CSV table of C-alpha atoms in Angstrom, one decimal:
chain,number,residue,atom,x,y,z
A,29,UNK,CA,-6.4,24.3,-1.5
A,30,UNK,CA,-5.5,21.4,1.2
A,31,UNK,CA,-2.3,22.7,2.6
A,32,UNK,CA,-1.3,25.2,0.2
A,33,UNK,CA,-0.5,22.5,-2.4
A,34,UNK,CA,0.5,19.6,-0.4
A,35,UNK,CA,-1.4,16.6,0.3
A,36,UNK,CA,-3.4,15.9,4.0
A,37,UNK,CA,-1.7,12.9,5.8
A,38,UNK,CA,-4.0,10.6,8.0
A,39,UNK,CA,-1.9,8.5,10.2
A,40,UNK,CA,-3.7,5.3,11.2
A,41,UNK,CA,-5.1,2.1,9.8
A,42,UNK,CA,-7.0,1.2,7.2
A,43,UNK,CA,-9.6,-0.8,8.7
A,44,UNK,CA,-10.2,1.3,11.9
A,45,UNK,CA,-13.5,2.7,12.3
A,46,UNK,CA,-12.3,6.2,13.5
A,47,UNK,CA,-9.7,6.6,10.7
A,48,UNK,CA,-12.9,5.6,8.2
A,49,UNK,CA,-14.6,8.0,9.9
A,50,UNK,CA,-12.3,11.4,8.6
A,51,UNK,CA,-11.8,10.0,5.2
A,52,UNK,CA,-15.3,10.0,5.2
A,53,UNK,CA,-15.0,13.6,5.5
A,54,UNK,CA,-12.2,14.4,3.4
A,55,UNK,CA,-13.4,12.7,0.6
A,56,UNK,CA,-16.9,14.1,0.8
A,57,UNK,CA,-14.5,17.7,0.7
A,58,UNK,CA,-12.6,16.2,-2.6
A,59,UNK,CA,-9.6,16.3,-0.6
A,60,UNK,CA,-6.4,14.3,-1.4
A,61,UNK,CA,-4.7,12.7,1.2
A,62,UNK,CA,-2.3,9.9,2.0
A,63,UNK,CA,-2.9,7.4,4.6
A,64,UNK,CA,0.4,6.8,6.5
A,65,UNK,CA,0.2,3.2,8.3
A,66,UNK,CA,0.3,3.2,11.9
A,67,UNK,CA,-0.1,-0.7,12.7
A,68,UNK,CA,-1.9,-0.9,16.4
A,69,UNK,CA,-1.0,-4.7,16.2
A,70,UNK,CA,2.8,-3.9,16.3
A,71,UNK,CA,2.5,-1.3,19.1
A,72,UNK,CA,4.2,1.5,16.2
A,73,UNK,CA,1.6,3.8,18.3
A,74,UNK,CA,3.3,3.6,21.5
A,75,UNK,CA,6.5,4.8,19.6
A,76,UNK,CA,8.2,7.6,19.9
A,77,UNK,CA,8.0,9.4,16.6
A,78,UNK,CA,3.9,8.8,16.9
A,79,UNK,CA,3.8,10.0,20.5
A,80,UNK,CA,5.4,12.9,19.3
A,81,UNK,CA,2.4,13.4,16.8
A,82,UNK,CA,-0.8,12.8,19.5
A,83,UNK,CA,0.8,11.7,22.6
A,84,UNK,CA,-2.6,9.8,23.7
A,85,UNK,CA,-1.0,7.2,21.3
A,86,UNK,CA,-3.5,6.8,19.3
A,87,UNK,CA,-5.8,6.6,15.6
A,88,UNK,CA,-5.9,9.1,13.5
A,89,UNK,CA,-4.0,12.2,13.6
A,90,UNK,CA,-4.5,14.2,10.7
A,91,UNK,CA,-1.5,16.5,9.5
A,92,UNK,CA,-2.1,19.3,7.3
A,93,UNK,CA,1.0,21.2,6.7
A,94,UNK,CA,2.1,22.2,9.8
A,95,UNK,CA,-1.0,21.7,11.6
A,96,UNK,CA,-1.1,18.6,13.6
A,97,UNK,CA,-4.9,17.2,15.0
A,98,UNK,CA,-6.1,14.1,16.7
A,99,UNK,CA,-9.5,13.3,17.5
A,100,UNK,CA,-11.8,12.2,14.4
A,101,UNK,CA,-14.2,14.5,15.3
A,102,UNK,CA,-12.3,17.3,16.0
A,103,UNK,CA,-10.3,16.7,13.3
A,104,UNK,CA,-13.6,16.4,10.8
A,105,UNK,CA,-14.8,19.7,12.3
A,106,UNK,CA,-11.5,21.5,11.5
A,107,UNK,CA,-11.9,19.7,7.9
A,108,UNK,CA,-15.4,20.9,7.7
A,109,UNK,CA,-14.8,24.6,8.9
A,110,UNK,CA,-11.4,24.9,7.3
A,111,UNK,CA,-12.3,23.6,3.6
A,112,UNK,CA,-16.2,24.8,4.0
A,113,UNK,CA,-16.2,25.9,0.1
A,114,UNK,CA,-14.4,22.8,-1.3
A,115,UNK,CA,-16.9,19.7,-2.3
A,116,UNK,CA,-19.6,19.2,-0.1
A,117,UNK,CA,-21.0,22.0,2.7
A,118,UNK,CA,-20.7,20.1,6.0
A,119,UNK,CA,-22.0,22.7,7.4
A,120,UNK,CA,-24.6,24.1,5.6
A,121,UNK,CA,-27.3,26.7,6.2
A,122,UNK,CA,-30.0,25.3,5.2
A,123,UNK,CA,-29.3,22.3,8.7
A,124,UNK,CA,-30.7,24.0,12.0
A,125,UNK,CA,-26.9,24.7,13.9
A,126,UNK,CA,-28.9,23.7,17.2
A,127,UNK,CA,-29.7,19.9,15.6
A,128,UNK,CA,-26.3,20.1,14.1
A,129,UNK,CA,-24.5,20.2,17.5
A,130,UNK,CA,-27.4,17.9,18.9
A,131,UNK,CA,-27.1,15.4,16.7
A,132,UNK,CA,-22.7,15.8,16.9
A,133,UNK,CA,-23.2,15.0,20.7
A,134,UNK,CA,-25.8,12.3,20.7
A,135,UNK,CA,-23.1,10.2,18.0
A,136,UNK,CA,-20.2,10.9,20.6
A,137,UNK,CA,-22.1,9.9,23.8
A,138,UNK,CA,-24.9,7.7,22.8
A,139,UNK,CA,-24.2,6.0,19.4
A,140,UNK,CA,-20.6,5.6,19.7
A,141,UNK,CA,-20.4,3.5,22.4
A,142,UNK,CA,-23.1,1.1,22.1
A,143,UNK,CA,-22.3,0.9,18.6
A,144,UNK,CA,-18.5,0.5,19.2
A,145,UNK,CA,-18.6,-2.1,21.4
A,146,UNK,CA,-20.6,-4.2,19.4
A,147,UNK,CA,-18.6,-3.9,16.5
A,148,UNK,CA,-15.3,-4.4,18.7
A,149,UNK,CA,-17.0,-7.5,19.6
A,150,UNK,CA,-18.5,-9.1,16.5
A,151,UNK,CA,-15.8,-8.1,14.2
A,152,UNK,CA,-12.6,-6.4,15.6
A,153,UNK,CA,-12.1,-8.8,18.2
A,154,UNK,CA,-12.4,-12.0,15.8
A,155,UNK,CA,-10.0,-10.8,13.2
A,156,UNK,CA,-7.3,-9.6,16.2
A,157,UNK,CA,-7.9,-13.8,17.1
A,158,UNK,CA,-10.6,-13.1,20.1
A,159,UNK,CA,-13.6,-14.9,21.3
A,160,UNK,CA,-16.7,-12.9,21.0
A,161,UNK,CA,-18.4,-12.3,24.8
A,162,UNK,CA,-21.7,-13.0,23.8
A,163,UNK,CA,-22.8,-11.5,26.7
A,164,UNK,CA,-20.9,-8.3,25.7
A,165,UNK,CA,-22.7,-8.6,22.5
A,166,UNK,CA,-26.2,-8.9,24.3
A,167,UNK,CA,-25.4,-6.0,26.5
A,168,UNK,CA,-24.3,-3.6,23.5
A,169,UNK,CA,-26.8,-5.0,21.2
A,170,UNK,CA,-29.6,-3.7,23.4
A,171,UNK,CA,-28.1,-0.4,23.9
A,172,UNK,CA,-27.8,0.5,20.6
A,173,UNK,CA,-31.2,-0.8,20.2
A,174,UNK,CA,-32.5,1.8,22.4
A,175,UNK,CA,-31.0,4.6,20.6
A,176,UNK,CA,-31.4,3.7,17.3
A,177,UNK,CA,-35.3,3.6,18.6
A,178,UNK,CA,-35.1,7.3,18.9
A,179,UNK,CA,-32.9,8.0,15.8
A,180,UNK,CA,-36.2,6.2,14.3
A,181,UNK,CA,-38.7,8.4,15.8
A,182,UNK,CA,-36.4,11.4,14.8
A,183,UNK,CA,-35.7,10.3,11.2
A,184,UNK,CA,-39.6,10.0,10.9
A,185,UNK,CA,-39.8,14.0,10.1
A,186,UNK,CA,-36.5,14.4,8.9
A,187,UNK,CA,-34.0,13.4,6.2
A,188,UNK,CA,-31.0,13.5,8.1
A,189,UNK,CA,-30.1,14.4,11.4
A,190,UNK,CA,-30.2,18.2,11.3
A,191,UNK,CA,-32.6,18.9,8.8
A,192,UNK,CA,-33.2,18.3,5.3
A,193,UNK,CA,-29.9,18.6,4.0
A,194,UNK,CA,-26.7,16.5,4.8
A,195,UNK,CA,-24.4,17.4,7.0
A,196,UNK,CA,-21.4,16.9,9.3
A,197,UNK,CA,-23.9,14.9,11.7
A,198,UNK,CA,-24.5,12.5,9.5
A,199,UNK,CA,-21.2,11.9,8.2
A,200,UNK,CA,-19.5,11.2,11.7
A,201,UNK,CA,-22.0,8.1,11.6
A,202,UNK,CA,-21.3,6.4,8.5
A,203,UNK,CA,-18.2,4.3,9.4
A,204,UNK,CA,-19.3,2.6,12.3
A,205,UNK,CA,-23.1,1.7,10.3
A,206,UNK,CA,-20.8,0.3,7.5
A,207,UNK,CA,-19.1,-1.9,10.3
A,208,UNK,CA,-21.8,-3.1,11.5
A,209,UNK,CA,-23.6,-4.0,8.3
A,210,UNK,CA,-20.6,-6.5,8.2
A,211,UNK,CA,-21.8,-8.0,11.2
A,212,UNK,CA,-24.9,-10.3,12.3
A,213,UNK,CA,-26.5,-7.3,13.8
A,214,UNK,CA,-27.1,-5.3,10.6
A,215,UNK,CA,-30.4,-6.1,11.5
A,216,UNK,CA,-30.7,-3.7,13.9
A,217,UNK,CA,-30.6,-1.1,11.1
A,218,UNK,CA,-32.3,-3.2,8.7
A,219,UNK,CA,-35.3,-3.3,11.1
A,220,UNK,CA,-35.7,0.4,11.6
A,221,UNK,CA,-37.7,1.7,8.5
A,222,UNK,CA,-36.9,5.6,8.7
A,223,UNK,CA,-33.2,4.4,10.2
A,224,UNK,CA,-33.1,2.1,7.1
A,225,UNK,CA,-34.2,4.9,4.2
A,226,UNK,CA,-31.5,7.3,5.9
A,227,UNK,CA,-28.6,4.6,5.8
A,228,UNK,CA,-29.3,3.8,2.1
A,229,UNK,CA,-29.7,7.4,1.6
A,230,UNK,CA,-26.4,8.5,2.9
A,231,UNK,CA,-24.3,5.1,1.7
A,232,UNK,CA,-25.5,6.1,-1.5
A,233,UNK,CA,-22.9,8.9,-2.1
A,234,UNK,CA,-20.3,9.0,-4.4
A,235,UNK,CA,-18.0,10.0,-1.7
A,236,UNK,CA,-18.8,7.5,0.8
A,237,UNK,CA,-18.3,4.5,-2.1
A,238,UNK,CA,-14.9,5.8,-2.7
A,239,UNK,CA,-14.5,5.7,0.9
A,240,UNK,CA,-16.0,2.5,1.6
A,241,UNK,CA,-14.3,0.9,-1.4
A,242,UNK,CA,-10.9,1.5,0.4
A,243,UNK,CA,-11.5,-0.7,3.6
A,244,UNK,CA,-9.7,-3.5,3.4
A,245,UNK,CA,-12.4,-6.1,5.0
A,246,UNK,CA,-11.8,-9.3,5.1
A,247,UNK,CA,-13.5,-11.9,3.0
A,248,UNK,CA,-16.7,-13.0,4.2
A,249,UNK,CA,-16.9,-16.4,5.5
């Protein structure tokens, strides 16, 4: 059981993408936790007692008894390794381990950043009482454009990333496709048939609506 009887603690905020991203996880794992609130807007990262947690200063850190992890990914591989039998298989057998780690990178250095920026611009940046760069958003929009042409072309002869089963890969996506479905862009998904079935697929889970049901978006305008 999660810490020998003690709950996980996520440090961060609620409506961060890369916090959303491990309670993705943990809840697909049936894990309890406790989000402890670690406002960016106040600087309470740059503080001493959270430097002494992931002196980078930054979102999330996960703490699991007397284990200590930042990095979302690395802390939803240790999740996914660590808890392997609890709730859903992560990891399973039946996903090719060569896609698995494929698919991992190509979120980290392809998806992730065209996707990020787009969403810091359309919706983060708003809320934190930014102007949008529109050029920024022209720039990120195509980007993400590009890759989501291949996760098309991929998705054409598979289910999900790595395979026919869900997995890990999948999973590190979801928050960041939520974000931007809050934004004009969604249609970037919308447009993508075989990008489309997968999202619907994998936002269909009763895991990720717990999940999702815990964001604190605003209301929309």
């Amino acid at each position: 059981m999660a810490g020998e009887g003690r709950k996980l603690r996520v440090y961060g905020m609620a409506l961060s993408a890369n916090v959303v991203r491990v309670a993705t996880v943990l809840n697909e794992k049936g894990l309890d936790f406790d989000l402890v609130p670690v406002d960016l807007r106040t600087a309470a990262h740059k503080q001493p007692h959270f430097l002494a947690l992931n002196p980078f200063g930054q979102i999330p850190v996960l703490q699991d008894g007397d284990e200590v992890l930042y990095e979302s990914r690395a802390i939803n591989r240790y999740i996914a390794t660590k808890y392997k039998a609890e709730g859903a298989d992560l990891l399973p057998a039946e996903a090719s381990p060569a896609k698995l780690e494929v698919w991992l990178e190509v979120e980290s250095h392809h998806f992730y950043p065209a996707i990020s920026g787009l969403v810091f611009q359309l919706l983060i940046k708003p809320l934190l009482g930014g102007a949008t760069d529109t050029a920024a958003v022209d720039e990120h929009a195509a980007a993400l454009a590009q890759v989501l042409d291949v996760y098309d072309a991929h998705l054409a002869g598979s289910r999900y990333l790595a395979g026919n089963r869900f997995s890990l890969a999948d999973a590190n996506h979801m928050s960041y496709l939520l974000f931007l479905s809050k934004t004009p862009m969604a249609e970037l998904v919308a447009s993508r048939p075989h990008v489309k079935a997968w999202w619907d697929d994998i936002s269909s889970r009763p895991a990720w609506k717990k999940t999702a049901a815990a964001i604190p978006f605003p209301p929309a305008a």
